[in-house]
């Protein structure tokens, strides 16, 4: 993580993911006329606010 010079108290997080997943995020964001960053922020905020646990399994 890096400190974001744009806003005080903010950080930028970069992640690597499969091309297929990245394309899906791009398509969904574009369909809502949002940047991918803003779309990801919205869906992550909704998930965290929901209080639901994420079940992870080993592949």
mmCIF file of C-alpha atoms in Angstrom:
data_model
loop_
_atom_site.group_PDB
_atom_site.id
_atom_site.type_symbol
_atom_site.label_atom_id
_atom_site.label_comp_id
_atom_site.label_asym_id
_atom_site.label_seq_id
_atom_site.Cartn_x
_atom_site.Cartn_y
_atom_site.Cartn_z
ATOM 1 C CA UNK A 1 0.000 0.000 0.000
ATOM 2 C CA UNK A 2 1.103 3.529 -0.635
ATOM 3 C CA UNK A 3 -0.003 6.840 0.797
ATOM 4 C CA UNK A 4 -2.261 8.589 -1.687
ATOM 5 C CA UNK A 5 -1.179 12.201 -2.271
ATOM 6 C CA UNK A 6 -4.701 13.082 -3.445
ATOM 7 C CA UNK A 7 -6.450 12.789 -0.105
ATOM 8 C CA UNK A 8 -5.355 12.971 3.494
ATOM 9 C CA UNK A 9 -5.937 9.705 5.329
ATOM 10 C CA UNK A 10 -6.263 7.668 2.119
ATOM 11 C CA UNK A 11 -4.175 4.857 0.670
ATOM 12 C CA UNK A 12 -3.874 3.277 -2.768
ATOM 13 C CA UNK A 13 -3.971 -0.509 -3.028
ATOM 14 C CA UNK A 14 -2.840 -2.323 -6.161
ATOM 15 C CA UNK A 15 -3.757 -5.938 -6.879
ATOM 16 C CA UNK A 16 -2.963 -8.455 -9.587
ATOM 17 C CA UNK A 17 -5.763 -10.603 -10.966
ATOM 18 C CA UNK A 18 -6.555 -12.757 -13.956
ATOM 19 C CA UNK A 19 -7.274 -11.002 -17.244
ATOM 20 C CA UNK A 20 -10.771 -12.506 -17.278
ATOM 21 C CA UNK A 21 -11.639 -11.039 -13.875
ATOM 22 C CA UNK A 22 -10.144 -7.667 -14.791
ATOM 23 C CA UNK A 23 -12.171 -7.555 -18.031
ATOM 24 C CA UNK A 24 -15.346 -8.389 -16.113
ATOM 25 C CA UNK A 25 -14.709 -5.517 -13.694
ATOM 26 C CA UNK A 26 -13.997 -3.164 -16.600
ATOM 27 C CA UNK A 27 -17.197 -4.187 -18.395
ATOM 28 C CA UNK A 28 -19.330 -3.765 -15.265
ATOM 29 C CA UNK A 29 -17.795 -0.399 -14.420
ATOM 30 C CA UNK A 30 -18.220 0.905 -17.965
ATOM 31 C CA UNK A 31 -21.857 -0.210 -18.040
ATOM 32 C CA UNK A 32 -22.457 2.061 -15.038
ATOM 33 C CA UNK A 33 -20.285 4.888 -16.440
ATOM 34 C CA UNK A 34 -17.849 4.531 -13.532
ATOM 35 C CA UNK A 35 -14.101 4.131 -13.344
ATOM 36 C CA UNK A 36 -12.955 0.649 -12.379
ATOM 37 C CA UNK A 37 -11.475 2.108 -9.200
ATOM 38 C CA UNK A 38 -14.772 3.712 -8.173
ATOM 39 C CA UNK A 39 -16.738 0.549 -9.030
ATOM 40 C CA UNK A 40 -14.411 -1.621 -6.934
ATOM 41 C CA UNK A 41 -14.601 0.841 -4.043
ATOM 42 C CA UNK A 42 -18.415 0.757 -4.131
ATOM 43 C CA UNK A 43 -18.713 -3.031 -4.183
ATOM 44 C CA UNK A 44 -16.089 -3.453 -1.444
ATOM 45 C CA UNK A 45 -17.805 -0.836 0.745
ATOM 46 C CA UNK A 46 -21.157 -2.594 0.285
ATOM 47 C CA UNK A 47 -19.644 -5.960 1.202
ATOM 48 C CA UNK A 48 -17.852 -4.623 4.296
ATOM 49 C CA UNK A 49 -20.931 -2.689 5.435
ATOM 50 C CA UNK A 50 -23.095 -5.802 5.053
ATOM 51 C CA UNK A 51 -21.086 -7.542 7.768
ATOM 52 C CA UNK A 52 -21.169 -10.782 5.783
ATOM 53 C CA UNK A 53 -18.174 -13.066 6.120
ATOM 54 C CA UNK A 54 -16.226 -14.175 3.068
ATOM 55 C CA UNK A 55 -15.679 -17.944 3.020
ATOM 56 C CA UNK A 56 -12.375 -18.859 1.448
ATOM 57 C CA UNK A 57 -11.447 -22.360 0.399
ATOM 58 C CA UNK A 58 -8.183 -23.707 -0.854
ATOM 59 C CA UNK A 59 -8.110 -24.556 -4.552
#
